Amino acid sequence: MAKLDLFRFVPFRLNRLAVEVSSALSVEYQERYGLDIPEWRILATLGFRVEPCSAQYIAHCTRTHKSTISRAVTALMKRQLVERVENADDRREFALRMTRKGKALYEELIPRLLRREQEILCCLSAQERRDFAALLGKIENSLDLVQTAKDAGVKDGY
Amino acid sequence: MAKLDLFRFVPFRLNRLAVEVSSALSVEYQERYGLDIPEWRILATLGFRVEPCSAQYIAHCTRTHKSTISRAVTALMKRQLVERVENADDRREFALRMTRKGKALYEELIPRLLRREQEILCCLSAQERRDFAALLGKIENSLDLVQTAKDAGVKDGY
DNA sequence: TTAAGATAGTCGCATCTGCAACGATCTAAA
DNA sequence: TTTAGATCGTTGCAGATGCGACTATCTTAA
């Protein structure tokens, strides 16, 4: 008889691990700063890139649905953490960027999240962390989840 | 200035990977058999264990909320894939087990899912898969996500 | 025995998020 | 230029799910 041990089944393990890790991190961005995951992803994308970028771009490269990003942008603008400027070249889209207030929050939040990540990975040696990152990279690659430079020009959908 | 590269940030990568892998698998259990994730988890748990078990037990060891399990059990019973028997010792809980029809579906589904898992991991060598599993195990362990024998007696909450 | 507290499972509620339709705008081809 | 099709962002809707309250039941201690 065919059997499957859920606890050795990689898809299940990834799911459970992701949920657990997310909930460990949400203590920081959710409870402390009132951000949800999509909102945090927007700030993370804007903070990492030098140039402002469109909602569509964020949706694509974080693999988050554009409607979810749209709602999160609205919320962030209400809190004046993010602002958008019209794009003269293409008036359908807006360039998003963090406000001074948004940047200040980002500056506070990042070290906290990096510390949490280290706590989660503290059970691994430095070499093991590199190995783990490399293995994740291979799987991402094979699933076409990598972020490439040309992705900046990617279109609708996700 | 503090920066964080979302694409090197393990929590984000895990989340994105889990979503992607789940959606690759859902082709099998969702589209083909009309099961959602909680329903699949119930069948997987019942199929792997020899003894029937309670909804609470499934909720705990799959880390799924008990209300979610409750609804999924209702749905599975409606489809006659699962049945429950009263527990004379404790009339609050029910013992769950697959029906013949449920077992047949399970038997069909398992090889398909295992094949999908292999497809996802095909970018890794046999050794790399072992390494990846071991690293996942370390992290799970440190986050207390491991399934232990005594978990069978675990109580409410999840 | 009785009473207080814990636990199993159910359900209403609120929230989150994907889907799809929509208006506005851009692009490309006739 | 005109028109068909694509794309950006928004929004209504529906489905999924966590939370908390609830009932029924069990356990433990007075």
Short mmCIF file of N, CA and C (backbone and C1' of nucleotides) in Angstrom, two decimals, chain A residues 56 66-67 70-71 84 92-93 156, chain D residues 5-13:
data_model
loop_
_atom_site.label_atom_id
_atom_site.label_comp_id
_atom_site.label_asym_id
_atom_site.label_seq_id
_atom_site.Cartn_x
_atom_site.Cartn_y
_atom_site.Cartn_z
N GLN A 56 3.10 47.40 -9.86
CA GLN A 56 3.19 46.20 -10.68
C GLN A 56 4.53 45.50 -10.50
N LYS A 66 -1.53 41.62 -7.54
CA LYS A 66 -1.54 43.08 -7.69
C LYS A 66 -2.66 43.73 -6.89
N SER A 67 -3.78 43.03 -6.71
CA SER A 67 -4.85 43.62 -5.91
C SER A 67 -4.43 43.74 -4.45
N SER A 70 -2.14 46.66 -4.28
CA SER A 70 -2.92 47.89 -4.41
C SER A 70 -3.51 48.30 -3.07
N ARG A 71 -4.11 47.33 -2.37
CA ARG A 71 -4.72 47.64 -1.06
C ARG A 71 -3.65 48.04 -0.04
N ARG A 84 3.21 58.46 -3.80
CA ARG A 84 3.41 58.10 -5.19
C ARG A 84 3.41 59.35 -6.06
N ARG A 92 -0.71 55.56 -16.66
CA ARG A 92 -1.43 54.47 -15.98
C ARG A 92 -0.76 54.12 -14.67
N GLU A 93 0.54 54.22 -14.66
CA GLU A 93 1.26 53.76 -13.46
C GLU A 93 1.83 54.92 -12.65
N ASP A 156 1.83 42.47 -16.61
CA ASP A 156 0.70 42.09 -15.75
C ASP A 156 0.74 40.62 -15.31
P DG D 5 -9.13 42.55 -31.06
"O5'" DG D 5 -7.86 42.60 -30.12
"C5'" DG D 5 -6.55 42.61 -30.70
"C4'" DG D 5 -5.53 43.05 -29.66
"C3'" DG D 5 -5.69 42.36 -28.30
"O3'" DG D 5 -4.41 41.92 -27.88
"C1'" DG D 5 -5.55 44.69 -28.02
P DA D 6 -4.26 40.96 -26.60
"O5'" DA D 6 -3.27 41.81 -25.68
"C5'" DA D 6 -2.04 42.28 -26.23
"C4'" DA D 6 -1.46 43.32 -25.30
"C3'" DA D 6 -1.37 42.86 -23.85
"O3'" DA D 6 -0.05 43.13 -23.38
"C1'" DA D 6 -2.51 44.94 -23.99
P DT D 7 0.44 42.54 -22.02
"O5'" DT D 7 0.32 43.79 -21.04
"C5'" DT D 7 1.02 44.98 -21.35
"C4'" DT D 7 0.60 46.05 -20.37
"C3'" DT D 7 0.58 45.61 -18.91
"O3'" DT D 7 1.43 46.47 -18.18
"C1'" DT D 7 -1.36 46.81 -19.47
P DC D 8 1.67 46.31 -16.65
"O5'" DC D 8 0.84 47.52 -16.06
"C5'" DC D 8 1.27 48.86 -16.26
"C4'" DC D 8 0.45 49.79 -15.38
"C3'" DC D 8 0.38 49.34 -13.92
"O3'" DC D 8 0.67 50.43 -13.05
"C1'" DC D 8 -1.81 49.55 -14.83
P DG D 9 0.99 50.16 -11.52
"O5'" DG D 9 -0.46 50.35 -10.89
"C5'" DG D 9 -1.05 51.66 -10.96
"C4'" DG D 9 -2.52 51.58 -10.63
"C3'" DG D 9 -2.85 51.01 -9.24
"O3'" DG D 9 -3.59 51.99 -8.53
"C1'" DG D 9 -4.23 50.05 -10.91
P DT D 10 -4.19 51.67 -7.07
"O5'" DT D 10 -5.72 51.31 -7.38
"C5'" DT D 10 -6.48 52.23 -8.15
"C4'" DT D 10 -7.94 51.82 -8.17
"C3'" DT D 10 -8.53 51.40 -6.81
"O3'" DT D 10 -9.78 52.07 -6.69
"C1'" DT D 10 -8.89 49.68 -8.39
P DT D 11 -10.56 52.02 -5.30
"O5'" DT D 11 -11.63 50.85 -5.54
"C5'" DT D 11 -12.52 50.95 -6.64
"C4'" DT D 11 -13.32 49.67 -6.76
"C3'" DT D 11 -13.87 49.11 -5.43
"O3'" DT D 11 -15.25 48.83 -5.61
"C1'" DT D 11 -12.78 47.42 -6.65
P DG D 12 -16.20 48.72 -4.33
"O5'" DG D 12 -17.10 47.46 -4.72
"C5'" DG D 12 -17.66 47.39 -6.04
"C4'" DG D 12 -18.08 45.96 -6.34
"C3'" DG D 12 -18.77 45.23 -5.20
"O3'" DG D 12 -19.80 44.39 -5.75
"C1'" DG D 12 -16.79 44.08 -5.77
P DC D 13 -20.76 43.52 -4.82
"O5'" DC D 13 -20.11 42.08 -4.88
"C5'" DC D 13 -19.78 41.51 -6.16
"C4'" DC D 13 -19.06 40.20 -5.96
"C3'" DC D 13 -19.59 39.35 -4.78
"O3'" DC D 13 -19.97 38.08 -5.27
"C1'" DC D 13 -17.23 39.52 -4.70
#
